mmCIF file of C-alpha atoms and ligand atoms in Angstrom:
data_model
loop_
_atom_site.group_PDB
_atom_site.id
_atom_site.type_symbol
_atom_site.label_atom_id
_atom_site.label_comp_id
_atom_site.label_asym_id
_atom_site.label_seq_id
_atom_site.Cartn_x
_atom_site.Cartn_y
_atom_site.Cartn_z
ATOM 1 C CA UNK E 1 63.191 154.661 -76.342
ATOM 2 C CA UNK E 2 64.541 155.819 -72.938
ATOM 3 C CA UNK E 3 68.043 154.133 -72.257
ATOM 4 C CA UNK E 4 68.773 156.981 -69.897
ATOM 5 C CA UNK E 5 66.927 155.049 -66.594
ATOM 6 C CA UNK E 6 68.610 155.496 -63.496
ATOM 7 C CA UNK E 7 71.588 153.378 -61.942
ATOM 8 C CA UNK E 8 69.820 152.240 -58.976
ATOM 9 C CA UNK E 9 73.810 152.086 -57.107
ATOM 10 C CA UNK E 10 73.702 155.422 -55.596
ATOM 11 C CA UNK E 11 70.751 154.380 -54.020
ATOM 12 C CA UNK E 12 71.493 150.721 -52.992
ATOM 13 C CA UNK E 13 75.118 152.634 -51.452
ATOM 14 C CA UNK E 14 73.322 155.001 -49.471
ATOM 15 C CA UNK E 15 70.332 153.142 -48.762
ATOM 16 C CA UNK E 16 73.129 151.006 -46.218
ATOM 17 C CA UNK E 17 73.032 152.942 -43.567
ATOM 18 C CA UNK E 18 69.166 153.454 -43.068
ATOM 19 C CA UNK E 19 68.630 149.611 -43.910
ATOM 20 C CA UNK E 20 70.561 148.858 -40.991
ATOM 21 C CA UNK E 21 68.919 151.549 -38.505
ATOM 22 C CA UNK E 22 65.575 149.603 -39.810
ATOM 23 C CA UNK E 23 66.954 146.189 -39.051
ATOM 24 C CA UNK E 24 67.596 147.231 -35.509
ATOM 25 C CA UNK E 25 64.566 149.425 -35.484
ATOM 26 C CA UNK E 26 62.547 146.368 -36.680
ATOM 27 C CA UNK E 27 63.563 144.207 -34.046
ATOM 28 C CA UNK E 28 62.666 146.846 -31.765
ATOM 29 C CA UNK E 29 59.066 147.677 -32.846
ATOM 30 C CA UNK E 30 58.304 145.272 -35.091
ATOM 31 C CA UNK E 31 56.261 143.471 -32.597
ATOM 32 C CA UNK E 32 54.624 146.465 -31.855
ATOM 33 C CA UNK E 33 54.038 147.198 -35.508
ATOM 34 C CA UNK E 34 52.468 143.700 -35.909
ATOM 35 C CA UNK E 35 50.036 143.778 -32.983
ATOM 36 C CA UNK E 36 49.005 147.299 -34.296
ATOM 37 C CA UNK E 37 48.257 145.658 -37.908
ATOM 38 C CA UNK E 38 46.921 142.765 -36.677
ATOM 39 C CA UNK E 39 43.183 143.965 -36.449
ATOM 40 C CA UNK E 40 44.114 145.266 -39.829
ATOM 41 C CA UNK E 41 45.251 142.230 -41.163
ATOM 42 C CA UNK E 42 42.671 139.823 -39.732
ATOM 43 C CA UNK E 43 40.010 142.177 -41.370
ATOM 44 C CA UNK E 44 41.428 141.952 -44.879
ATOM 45 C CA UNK E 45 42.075 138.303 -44.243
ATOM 46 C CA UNK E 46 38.389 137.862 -43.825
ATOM 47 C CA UNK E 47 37.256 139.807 -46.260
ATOM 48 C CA UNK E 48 39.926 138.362 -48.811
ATOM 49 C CA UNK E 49 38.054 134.805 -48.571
ATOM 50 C CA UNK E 50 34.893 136.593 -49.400
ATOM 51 C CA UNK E 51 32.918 134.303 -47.384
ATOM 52 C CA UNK E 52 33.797 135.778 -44.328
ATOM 53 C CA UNK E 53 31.703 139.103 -44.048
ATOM 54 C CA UNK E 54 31.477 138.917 -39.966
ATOM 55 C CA UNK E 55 31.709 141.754 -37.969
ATOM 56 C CA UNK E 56 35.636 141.819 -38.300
ATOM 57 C CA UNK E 57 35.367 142.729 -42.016
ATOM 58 C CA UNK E 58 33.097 145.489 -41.639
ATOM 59 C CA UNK E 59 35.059 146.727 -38.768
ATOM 60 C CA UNK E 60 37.712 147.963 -40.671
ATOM 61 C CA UNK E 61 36.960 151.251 -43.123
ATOM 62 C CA UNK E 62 39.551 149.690 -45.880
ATOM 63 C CA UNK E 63 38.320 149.330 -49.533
ATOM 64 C CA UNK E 64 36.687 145.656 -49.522
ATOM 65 C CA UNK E 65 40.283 143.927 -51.492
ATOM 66 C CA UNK E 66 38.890 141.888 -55.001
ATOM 67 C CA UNK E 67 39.467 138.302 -54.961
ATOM 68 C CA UNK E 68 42.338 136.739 -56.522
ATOM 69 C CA UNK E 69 41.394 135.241 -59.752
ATOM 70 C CA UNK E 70 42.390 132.025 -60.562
ATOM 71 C CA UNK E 71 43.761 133.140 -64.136
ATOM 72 C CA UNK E 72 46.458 135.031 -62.377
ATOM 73 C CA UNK E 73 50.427 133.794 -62.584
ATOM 74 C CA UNK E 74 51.644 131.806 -59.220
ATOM 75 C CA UNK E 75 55.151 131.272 -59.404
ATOM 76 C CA UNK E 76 56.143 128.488 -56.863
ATOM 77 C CA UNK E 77 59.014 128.549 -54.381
ATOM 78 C CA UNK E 78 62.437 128.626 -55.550
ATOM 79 C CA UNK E 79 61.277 129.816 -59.263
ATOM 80 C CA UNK E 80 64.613 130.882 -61.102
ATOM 81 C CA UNK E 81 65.033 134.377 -62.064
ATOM 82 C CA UNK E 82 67.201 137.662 -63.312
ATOM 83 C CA UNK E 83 66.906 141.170 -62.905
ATOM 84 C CA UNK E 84 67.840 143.874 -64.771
ATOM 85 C CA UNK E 85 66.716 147.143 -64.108
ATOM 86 C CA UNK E 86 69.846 149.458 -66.024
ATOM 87 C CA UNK E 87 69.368 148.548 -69.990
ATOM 88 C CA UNK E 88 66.715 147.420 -72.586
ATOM 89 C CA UNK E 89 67.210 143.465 -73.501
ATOM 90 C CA UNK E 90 68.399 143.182 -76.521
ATOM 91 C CA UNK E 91 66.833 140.249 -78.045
ATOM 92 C CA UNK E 92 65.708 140.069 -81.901
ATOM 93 C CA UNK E 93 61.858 139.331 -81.939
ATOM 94 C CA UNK E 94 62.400 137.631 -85.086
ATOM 95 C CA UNK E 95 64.083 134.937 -84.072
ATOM 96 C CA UNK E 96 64.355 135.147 -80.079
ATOM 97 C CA UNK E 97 67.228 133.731 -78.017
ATOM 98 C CA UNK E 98 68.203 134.856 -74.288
ATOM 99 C CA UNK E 99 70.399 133.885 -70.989
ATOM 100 C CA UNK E 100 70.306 132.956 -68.901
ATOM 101 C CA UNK E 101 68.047 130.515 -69.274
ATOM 102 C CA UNK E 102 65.547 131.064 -65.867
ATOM 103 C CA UNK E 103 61.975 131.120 -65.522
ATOM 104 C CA UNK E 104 61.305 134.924 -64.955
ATOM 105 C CA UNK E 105 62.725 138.198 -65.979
ATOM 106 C CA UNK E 106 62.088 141.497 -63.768
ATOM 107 C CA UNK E 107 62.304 144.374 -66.026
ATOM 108 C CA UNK E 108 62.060 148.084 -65.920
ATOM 109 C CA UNK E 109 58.691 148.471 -67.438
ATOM 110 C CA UNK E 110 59.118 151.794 -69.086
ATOM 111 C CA UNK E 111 62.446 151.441 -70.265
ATOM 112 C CA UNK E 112 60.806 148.222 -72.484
ATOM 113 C CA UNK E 113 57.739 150.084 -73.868
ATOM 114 C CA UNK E 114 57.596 150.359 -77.086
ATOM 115 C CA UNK E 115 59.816 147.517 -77.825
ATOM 116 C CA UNK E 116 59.373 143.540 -78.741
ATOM 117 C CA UNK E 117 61.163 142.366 -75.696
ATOM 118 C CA UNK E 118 58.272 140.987 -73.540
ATOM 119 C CA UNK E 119 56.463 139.302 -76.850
ATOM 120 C CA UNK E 120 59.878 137.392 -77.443
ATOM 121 C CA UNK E 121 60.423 136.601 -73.666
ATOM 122 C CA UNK E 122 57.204 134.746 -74.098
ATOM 123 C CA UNK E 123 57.653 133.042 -76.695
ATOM 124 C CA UNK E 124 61.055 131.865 -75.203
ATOM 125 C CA UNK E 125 58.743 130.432 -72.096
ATOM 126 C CA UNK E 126 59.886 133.166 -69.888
ATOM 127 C CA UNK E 127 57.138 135.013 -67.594
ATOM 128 C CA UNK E 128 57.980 138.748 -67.193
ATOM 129 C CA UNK E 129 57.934 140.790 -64.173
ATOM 130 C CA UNK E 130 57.367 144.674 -64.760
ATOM 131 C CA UNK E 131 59.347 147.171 -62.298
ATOM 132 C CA UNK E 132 58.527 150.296 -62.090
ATOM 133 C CA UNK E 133 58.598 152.736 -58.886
ATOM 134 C CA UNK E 134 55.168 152.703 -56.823
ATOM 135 C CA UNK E 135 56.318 155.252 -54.096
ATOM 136 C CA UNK E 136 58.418 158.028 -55.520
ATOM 137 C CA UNK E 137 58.506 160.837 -58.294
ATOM 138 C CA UNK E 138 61.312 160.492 -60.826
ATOM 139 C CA UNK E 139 61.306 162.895 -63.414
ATOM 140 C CA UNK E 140 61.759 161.593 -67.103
ATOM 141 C CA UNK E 141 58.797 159.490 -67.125
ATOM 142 C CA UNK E 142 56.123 159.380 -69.071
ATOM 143 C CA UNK E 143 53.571 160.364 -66.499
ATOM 144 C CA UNK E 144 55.879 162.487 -64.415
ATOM 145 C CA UNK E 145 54.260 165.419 -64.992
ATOM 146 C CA UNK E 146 51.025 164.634 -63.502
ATOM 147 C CA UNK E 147 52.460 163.687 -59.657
ATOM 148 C CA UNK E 148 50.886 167.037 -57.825
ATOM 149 C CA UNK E 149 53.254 169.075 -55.991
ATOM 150 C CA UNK E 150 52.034 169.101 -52.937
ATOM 151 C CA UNK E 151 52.211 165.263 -52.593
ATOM 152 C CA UNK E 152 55.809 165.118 -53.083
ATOM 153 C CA UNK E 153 57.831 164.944 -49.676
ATOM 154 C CA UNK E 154 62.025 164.910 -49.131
ATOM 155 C CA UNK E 155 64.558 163.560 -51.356
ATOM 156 C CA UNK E 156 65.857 160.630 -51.485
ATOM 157 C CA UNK E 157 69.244 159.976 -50.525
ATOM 158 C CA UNK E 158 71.732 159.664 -53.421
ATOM 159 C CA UNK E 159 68.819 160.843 -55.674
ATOM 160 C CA UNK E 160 68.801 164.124 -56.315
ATOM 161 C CA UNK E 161 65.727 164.523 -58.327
ATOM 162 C CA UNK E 162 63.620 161.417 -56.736
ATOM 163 C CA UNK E 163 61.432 162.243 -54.079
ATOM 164 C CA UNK E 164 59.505 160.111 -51.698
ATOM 165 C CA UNK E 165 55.700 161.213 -52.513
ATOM 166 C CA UNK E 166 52.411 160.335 -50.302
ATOM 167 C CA UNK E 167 51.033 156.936 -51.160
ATOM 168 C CA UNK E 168 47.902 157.664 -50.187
ATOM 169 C CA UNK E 169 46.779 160.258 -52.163
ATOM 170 C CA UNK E 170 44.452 159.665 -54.036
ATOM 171 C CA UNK E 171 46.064 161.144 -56.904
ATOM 172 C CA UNK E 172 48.703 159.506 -56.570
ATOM 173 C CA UNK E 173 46.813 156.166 -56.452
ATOM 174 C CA UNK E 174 45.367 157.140 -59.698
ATOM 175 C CA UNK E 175 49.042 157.661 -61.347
ATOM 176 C CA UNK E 176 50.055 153.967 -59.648
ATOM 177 C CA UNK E 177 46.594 152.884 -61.405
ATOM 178 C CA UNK E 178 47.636 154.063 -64.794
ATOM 179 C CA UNK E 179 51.010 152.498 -64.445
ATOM 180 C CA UNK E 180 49.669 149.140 -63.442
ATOM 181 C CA UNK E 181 47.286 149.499 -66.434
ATOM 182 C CA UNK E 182 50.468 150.211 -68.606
ATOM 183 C CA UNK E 183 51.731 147.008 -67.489
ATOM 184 C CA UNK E 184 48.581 144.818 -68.341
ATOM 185 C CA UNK E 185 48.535 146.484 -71.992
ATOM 186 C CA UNK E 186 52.387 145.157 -72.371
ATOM 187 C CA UNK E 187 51.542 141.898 -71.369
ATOM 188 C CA UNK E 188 53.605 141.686 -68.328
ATOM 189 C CA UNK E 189 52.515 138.981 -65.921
ATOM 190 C CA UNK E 190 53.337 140.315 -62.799
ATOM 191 C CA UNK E 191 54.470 143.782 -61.255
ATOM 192 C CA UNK E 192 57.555 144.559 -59.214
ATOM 193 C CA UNK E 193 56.414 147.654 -57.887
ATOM 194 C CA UNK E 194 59.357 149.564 -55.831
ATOM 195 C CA UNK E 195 60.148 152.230 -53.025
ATOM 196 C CA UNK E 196 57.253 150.747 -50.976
ATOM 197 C CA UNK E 197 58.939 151.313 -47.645
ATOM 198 C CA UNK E 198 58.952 155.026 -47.361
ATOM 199 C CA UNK E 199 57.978 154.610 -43.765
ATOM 200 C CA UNK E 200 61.453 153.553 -43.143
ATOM 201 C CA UNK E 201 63.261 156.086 -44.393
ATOM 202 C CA UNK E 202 62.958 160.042 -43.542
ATOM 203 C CA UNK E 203 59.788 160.943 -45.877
ATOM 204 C CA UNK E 204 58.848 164.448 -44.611
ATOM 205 C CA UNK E 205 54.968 163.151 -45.087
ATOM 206 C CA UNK E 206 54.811 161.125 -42.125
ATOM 207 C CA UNK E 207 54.207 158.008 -44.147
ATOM 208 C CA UNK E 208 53.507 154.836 -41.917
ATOM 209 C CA UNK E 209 53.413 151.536 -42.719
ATOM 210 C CA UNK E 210 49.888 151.496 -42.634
ATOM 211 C CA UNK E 211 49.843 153.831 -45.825
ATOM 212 C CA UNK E 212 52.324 151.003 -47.316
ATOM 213 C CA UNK E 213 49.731 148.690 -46.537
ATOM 214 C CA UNK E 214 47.166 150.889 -48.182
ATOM 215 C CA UNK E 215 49.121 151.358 -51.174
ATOM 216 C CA UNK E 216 50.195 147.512 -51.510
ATOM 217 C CA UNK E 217 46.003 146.300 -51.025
ATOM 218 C CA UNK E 218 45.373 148.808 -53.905
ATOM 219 C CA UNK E 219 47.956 147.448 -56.085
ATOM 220 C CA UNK E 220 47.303 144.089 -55.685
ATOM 221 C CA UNK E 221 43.715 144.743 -56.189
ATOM 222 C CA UNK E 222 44.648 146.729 -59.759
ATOM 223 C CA UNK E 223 47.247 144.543 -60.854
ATOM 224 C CA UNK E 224 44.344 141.139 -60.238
ATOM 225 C CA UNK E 225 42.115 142.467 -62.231
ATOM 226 C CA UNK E 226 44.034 142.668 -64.770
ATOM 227 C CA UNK E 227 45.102 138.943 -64.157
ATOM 228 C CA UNK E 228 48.601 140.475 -63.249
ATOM 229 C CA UNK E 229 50.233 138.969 -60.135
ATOM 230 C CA UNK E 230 52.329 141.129 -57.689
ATOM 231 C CA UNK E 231 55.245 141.356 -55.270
ATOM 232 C CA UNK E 232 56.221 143.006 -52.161
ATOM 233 C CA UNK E 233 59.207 144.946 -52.628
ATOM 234 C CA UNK E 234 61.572 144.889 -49.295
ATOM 235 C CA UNK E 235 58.907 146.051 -46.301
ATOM 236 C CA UNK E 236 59.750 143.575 -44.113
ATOM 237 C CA UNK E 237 57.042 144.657 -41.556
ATOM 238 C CA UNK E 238 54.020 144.393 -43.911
ATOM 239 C CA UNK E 239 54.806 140.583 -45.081
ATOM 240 C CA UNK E 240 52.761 138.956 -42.842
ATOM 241 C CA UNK E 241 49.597 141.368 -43.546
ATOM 242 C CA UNK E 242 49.902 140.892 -47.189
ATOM 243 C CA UNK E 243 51.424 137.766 -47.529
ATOM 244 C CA UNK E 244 47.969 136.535 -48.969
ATOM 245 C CA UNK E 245 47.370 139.132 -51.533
ATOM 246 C CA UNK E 246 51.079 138.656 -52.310
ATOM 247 C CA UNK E 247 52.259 136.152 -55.510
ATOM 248 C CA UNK E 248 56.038 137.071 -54.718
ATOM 249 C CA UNK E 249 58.549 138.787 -52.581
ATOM 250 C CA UNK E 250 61.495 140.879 -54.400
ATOM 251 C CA UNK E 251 64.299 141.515 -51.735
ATOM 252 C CA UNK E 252 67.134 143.166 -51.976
ATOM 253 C CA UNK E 253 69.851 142.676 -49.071
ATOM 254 C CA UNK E 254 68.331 140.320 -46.311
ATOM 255 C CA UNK E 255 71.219 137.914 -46.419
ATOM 256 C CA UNK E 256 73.955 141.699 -46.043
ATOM 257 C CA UNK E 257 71.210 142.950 -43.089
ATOM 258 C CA UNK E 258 70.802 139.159 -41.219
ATOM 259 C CA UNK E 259 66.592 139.519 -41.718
ATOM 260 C CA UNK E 260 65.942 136.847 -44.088
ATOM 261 C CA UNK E 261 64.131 134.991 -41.825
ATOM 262 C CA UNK E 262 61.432 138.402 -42.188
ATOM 263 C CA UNK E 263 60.993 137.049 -45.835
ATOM 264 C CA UNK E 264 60.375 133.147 -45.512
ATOM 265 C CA UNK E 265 57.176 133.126 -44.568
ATOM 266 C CA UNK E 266 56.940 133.086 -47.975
ATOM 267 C CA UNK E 267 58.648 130.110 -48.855
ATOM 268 C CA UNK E 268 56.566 128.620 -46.327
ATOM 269 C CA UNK E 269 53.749 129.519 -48.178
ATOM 270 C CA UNK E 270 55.271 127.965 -51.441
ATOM 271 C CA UNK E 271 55.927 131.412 -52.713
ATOM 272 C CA UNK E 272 59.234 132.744 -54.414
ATOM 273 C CA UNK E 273 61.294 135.294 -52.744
ATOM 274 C CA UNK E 274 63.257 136.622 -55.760
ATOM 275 C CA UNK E 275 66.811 137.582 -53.705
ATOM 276 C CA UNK E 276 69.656 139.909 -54.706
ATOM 277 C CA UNK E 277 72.178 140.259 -52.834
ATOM 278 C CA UNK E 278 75.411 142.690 -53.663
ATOM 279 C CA UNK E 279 78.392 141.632 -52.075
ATOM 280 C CA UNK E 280 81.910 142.776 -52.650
ATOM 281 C CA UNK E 281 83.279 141.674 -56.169
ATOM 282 C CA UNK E 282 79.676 140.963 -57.702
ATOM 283 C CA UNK E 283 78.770 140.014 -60.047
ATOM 284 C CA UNK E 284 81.893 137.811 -60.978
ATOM 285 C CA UNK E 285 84.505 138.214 -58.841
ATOM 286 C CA UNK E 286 83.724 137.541 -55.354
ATOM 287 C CA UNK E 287 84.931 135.727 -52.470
ATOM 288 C CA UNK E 288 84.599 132.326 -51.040
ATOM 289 C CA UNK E 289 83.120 134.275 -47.594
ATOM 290 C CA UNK E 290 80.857 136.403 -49.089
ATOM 291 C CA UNK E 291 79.420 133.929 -51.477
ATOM 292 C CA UNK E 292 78.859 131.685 -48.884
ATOM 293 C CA UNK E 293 77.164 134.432 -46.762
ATOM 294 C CA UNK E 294 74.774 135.615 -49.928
ATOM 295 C CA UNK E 295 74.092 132.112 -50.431
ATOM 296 C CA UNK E 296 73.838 130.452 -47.274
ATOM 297 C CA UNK E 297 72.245 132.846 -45.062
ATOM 298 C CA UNK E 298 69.600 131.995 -41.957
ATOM 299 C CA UNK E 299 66.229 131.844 -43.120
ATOM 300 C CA UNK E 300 67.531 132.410 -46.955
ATOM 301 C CA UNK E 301 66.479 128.441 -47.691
ATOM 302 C CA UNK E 302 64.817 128.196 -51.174
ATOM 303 C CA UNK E 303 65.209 131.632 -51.907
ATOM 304 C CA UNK E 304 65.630 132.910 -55.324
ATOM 305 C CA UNK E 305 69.170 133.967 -54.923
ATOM 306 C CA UNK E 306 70.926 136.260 -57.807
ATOM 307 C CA UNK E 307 74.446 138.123 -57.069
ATOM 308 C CA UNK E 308 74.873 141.206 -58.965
ATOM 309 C CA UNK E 309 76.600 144.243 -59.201
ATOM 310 C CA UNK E 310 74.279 147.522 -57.506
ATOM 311 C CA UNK E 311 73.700 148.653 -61.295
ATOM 312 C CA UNK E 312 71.488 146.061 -61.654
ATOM 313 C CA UNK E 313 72.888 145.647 -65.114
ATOM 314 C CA UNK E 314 72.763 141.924 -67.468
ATOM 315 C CA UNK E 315 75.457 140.634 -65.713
ATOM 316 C CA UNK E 316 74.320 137.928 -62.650
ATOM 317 C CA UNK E 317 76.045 135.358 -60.613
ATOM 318 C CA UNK E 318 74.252 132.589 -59.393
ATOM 319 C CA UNK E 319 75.069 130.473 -56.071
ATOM 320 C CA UNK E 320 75.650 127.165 -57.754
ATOM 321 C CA UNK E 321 78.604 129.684 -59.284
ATOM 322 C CA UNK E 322 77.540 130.126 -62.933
ATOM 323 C CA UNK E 323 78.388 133.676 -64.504
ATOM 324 C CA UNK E 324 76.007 134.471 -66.866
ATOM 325 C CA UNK E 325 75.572 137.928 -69.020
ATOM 326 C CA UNK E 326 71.877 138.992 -70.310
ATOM 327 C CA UNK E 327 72.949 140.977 -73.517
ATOM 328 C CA UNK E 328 71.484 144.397 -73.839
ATOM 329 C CA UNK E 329 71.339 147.754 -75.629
ATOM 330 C CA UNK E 330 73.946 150.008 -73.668
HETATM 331 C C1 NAG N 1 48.526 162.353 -47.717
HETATM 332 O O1 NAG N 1 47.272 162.115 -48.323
HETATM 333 C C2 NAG N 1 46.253 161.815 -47.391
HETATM 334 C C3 NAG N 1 45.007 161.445 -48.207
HETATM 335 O O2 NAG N 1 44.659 162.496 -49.061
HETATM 336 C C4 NAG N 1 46.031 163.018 -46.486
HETATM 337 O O3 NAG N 1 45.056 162.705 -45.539
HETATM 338 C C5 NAG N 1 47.348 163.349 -45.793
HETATM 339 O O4 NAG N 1 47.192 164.519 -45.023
HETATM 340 C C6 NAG N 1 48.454 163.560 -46.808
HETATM 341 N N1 NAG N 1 49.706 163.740 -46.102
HETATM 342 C C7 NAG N 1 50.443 164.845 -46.267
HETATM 343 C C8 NAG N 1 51.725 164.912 -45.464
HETATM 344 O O5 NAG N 1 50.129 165.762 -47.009
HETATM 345 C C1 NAG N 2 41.481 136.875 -66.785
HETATM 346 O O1 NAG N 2 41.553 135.504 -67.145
HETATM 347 C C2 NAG N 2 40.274 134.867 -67.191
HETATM 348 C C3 NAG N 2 40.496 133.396 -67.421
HETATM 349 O O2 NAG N 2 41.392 133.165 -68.482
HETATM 350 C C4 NAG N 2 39.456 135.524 -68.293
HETATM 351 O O3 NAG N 2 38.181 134.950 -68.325
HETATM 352 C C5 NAG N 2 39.333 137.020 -68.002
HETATM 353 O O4 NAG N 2 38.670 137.647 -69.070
HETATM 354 C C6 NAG N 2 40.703 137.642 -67.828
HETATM 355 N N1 NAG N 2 40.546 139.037 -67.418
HETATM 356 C C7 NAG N 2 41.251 140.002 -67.976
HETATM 357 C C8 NAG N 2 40.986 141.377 -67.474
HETATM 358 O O5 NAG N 2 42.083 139.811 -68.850
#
């Protein structure tokens, strides 16, 4: 059992800077971005309903996305929730107890392989949510060693040994396949699949947000299949094209970066956006301001909100101001 999974804080610390150039580079282009995906979108759209096999469907050379099945796990708006991405849940399968007490847990999948914890979240009620990164190498993983060389690109910042790597490779597809396969055979019900945005941040492999897109239809398409549902990960200027093969958002930092309102379309749609935020003091000791600002923030309405601490560790704060701590093996 791997206990040895990165701290995501290096990351979340030196992600600040570049999530702010995108904010500001988002208002810039992002309607520029959206008329450019539009075509895109209104294809897949079409060919989503099945149904709809005009001329716009076959206009676009994207693989023809499966339909949704019905089986699949739909969490509604405002669905409770905890993350913790640092540690393995310590819960004893033999007679299962956990807390908080929310609807969902997003794990890191291959930190809980190999262990009881997603059997006993079920049988506690919970529904599990499997993270795992979708769009860069980290060594130490099981299936590290097959990510080609020559599909790896820069480093990331604060991550020595992660790079970003190029999502649309098909062999790196195939890797993404095998992890979302992973995930069925543990019985998670959805994925949380991470570092989708590399076209915000310098790459070296001139990824776009059209290769996000690429990468997020194929996921979605692998993870249905499987009756798995799936969220979009940050990438605020792909929501709108895959809002409808979307079951979730995950967002880290809209309330901090004033862009929630990038995110509520799907609340609108009756879909959860599962929202961390990481103000000063989290998880338990912050301020009146910040709270409120975490909490309260435009567009943030019916959002999923969870304050924690950048390790992304048991420990969580919720806005109605209980302190809660999600025991686990340290
Ligand atoms: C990424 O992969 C695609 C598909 O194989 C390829 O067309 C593209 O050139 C690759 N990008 C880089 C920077 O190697
Ligand atoms: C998905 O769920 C449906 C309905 O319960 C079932 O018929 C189907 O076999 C399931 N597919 C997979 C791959 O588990």
């Amino acid at each position: 059992m791997e206990f040895n999974a990165k701290s995501r804080s290096p990351r979340g610390k030196t992600s600040r800077l570049s999530r702010r150039q995108r904010i500001v580079l988002s208002a810039v282009v992002g309607v520029v971005v959206i008329v450019a995906i539009l075509g895109l979108g209104l294809g897949l759209g079409l060919k989503n309903r099945g149904g709809g096999g005009g001329p716009a469907a076959t206009a676009t050379s994207s693989p023809s996305p499966a339909p949704i099945p019905s089986a699949i796990w739909e969490p509604k708006a405002g669905t409770s929730w905890q993350i913790i991405l640092n540690s393995v849940l310590d819960i004893d399968p033999e007679s299962p107890s956990v807390e908080p007490d929310v609807e969902v847990y997003d794990i890191d999948m291959f930190m809980h392989q190999n262990t009881q914890v997603i059997p006993s979240l079920h049988k506690l009620g919970k529904k599990v949510i499997c993270y795992f990164s979708a769009g860069s190498y980290e060594p130490n993983r099981p299936d590290s060693d097959r990510f080609p060389q020559k599909d790896m690109g820069r480093v990331l910042d604060g991550w020595p040994d992660e790079k970003w790597i190029n999502i649309s490779s098909p062999a790196i597809l195939q890797i993404m396949a095998g992890r979302v396969e992973i995930a069925s055979r543990m019985g998670c019900d959805g994925i949380d699949p991470d570092n989708v945005d590399g076209y915000q941040n310098d790459n070296d492999l001139d990824l776009t947000s059209l290769d996000s897109i690429g990468l997020m239809t194929f996921l979605a398409d692998e993870a249905h299949k499987r009756n798995m549902s799936i969220g979009l990960k940050n990438a605020g200027d792909i929501v709108k094209t895959m809002l409808p093969r979307m079951q979730f958002a995950v967002n880290e930092q809209c309330a901090e970066y004033k862009a929630c309102s990038i995110f509520s379309p799907f609340v609108r749609a009756d879909k959860p956006v599962f929202h961390i935020e990481y103000p000063d003091g989290a998880p338990f000791r912050i301020g009146a301001t910040e709270k409120d600002e975490s909490c309260n923030a435009p567009g943030a309405k019916d959002f999923s909100t969870v304050l924690k601490s950048l390790d992304l560790s048991g420990e969580v704060q919720f806005c109605d101001g209980r302190k809660q701590t999600t025991k686990t093996f340290q």
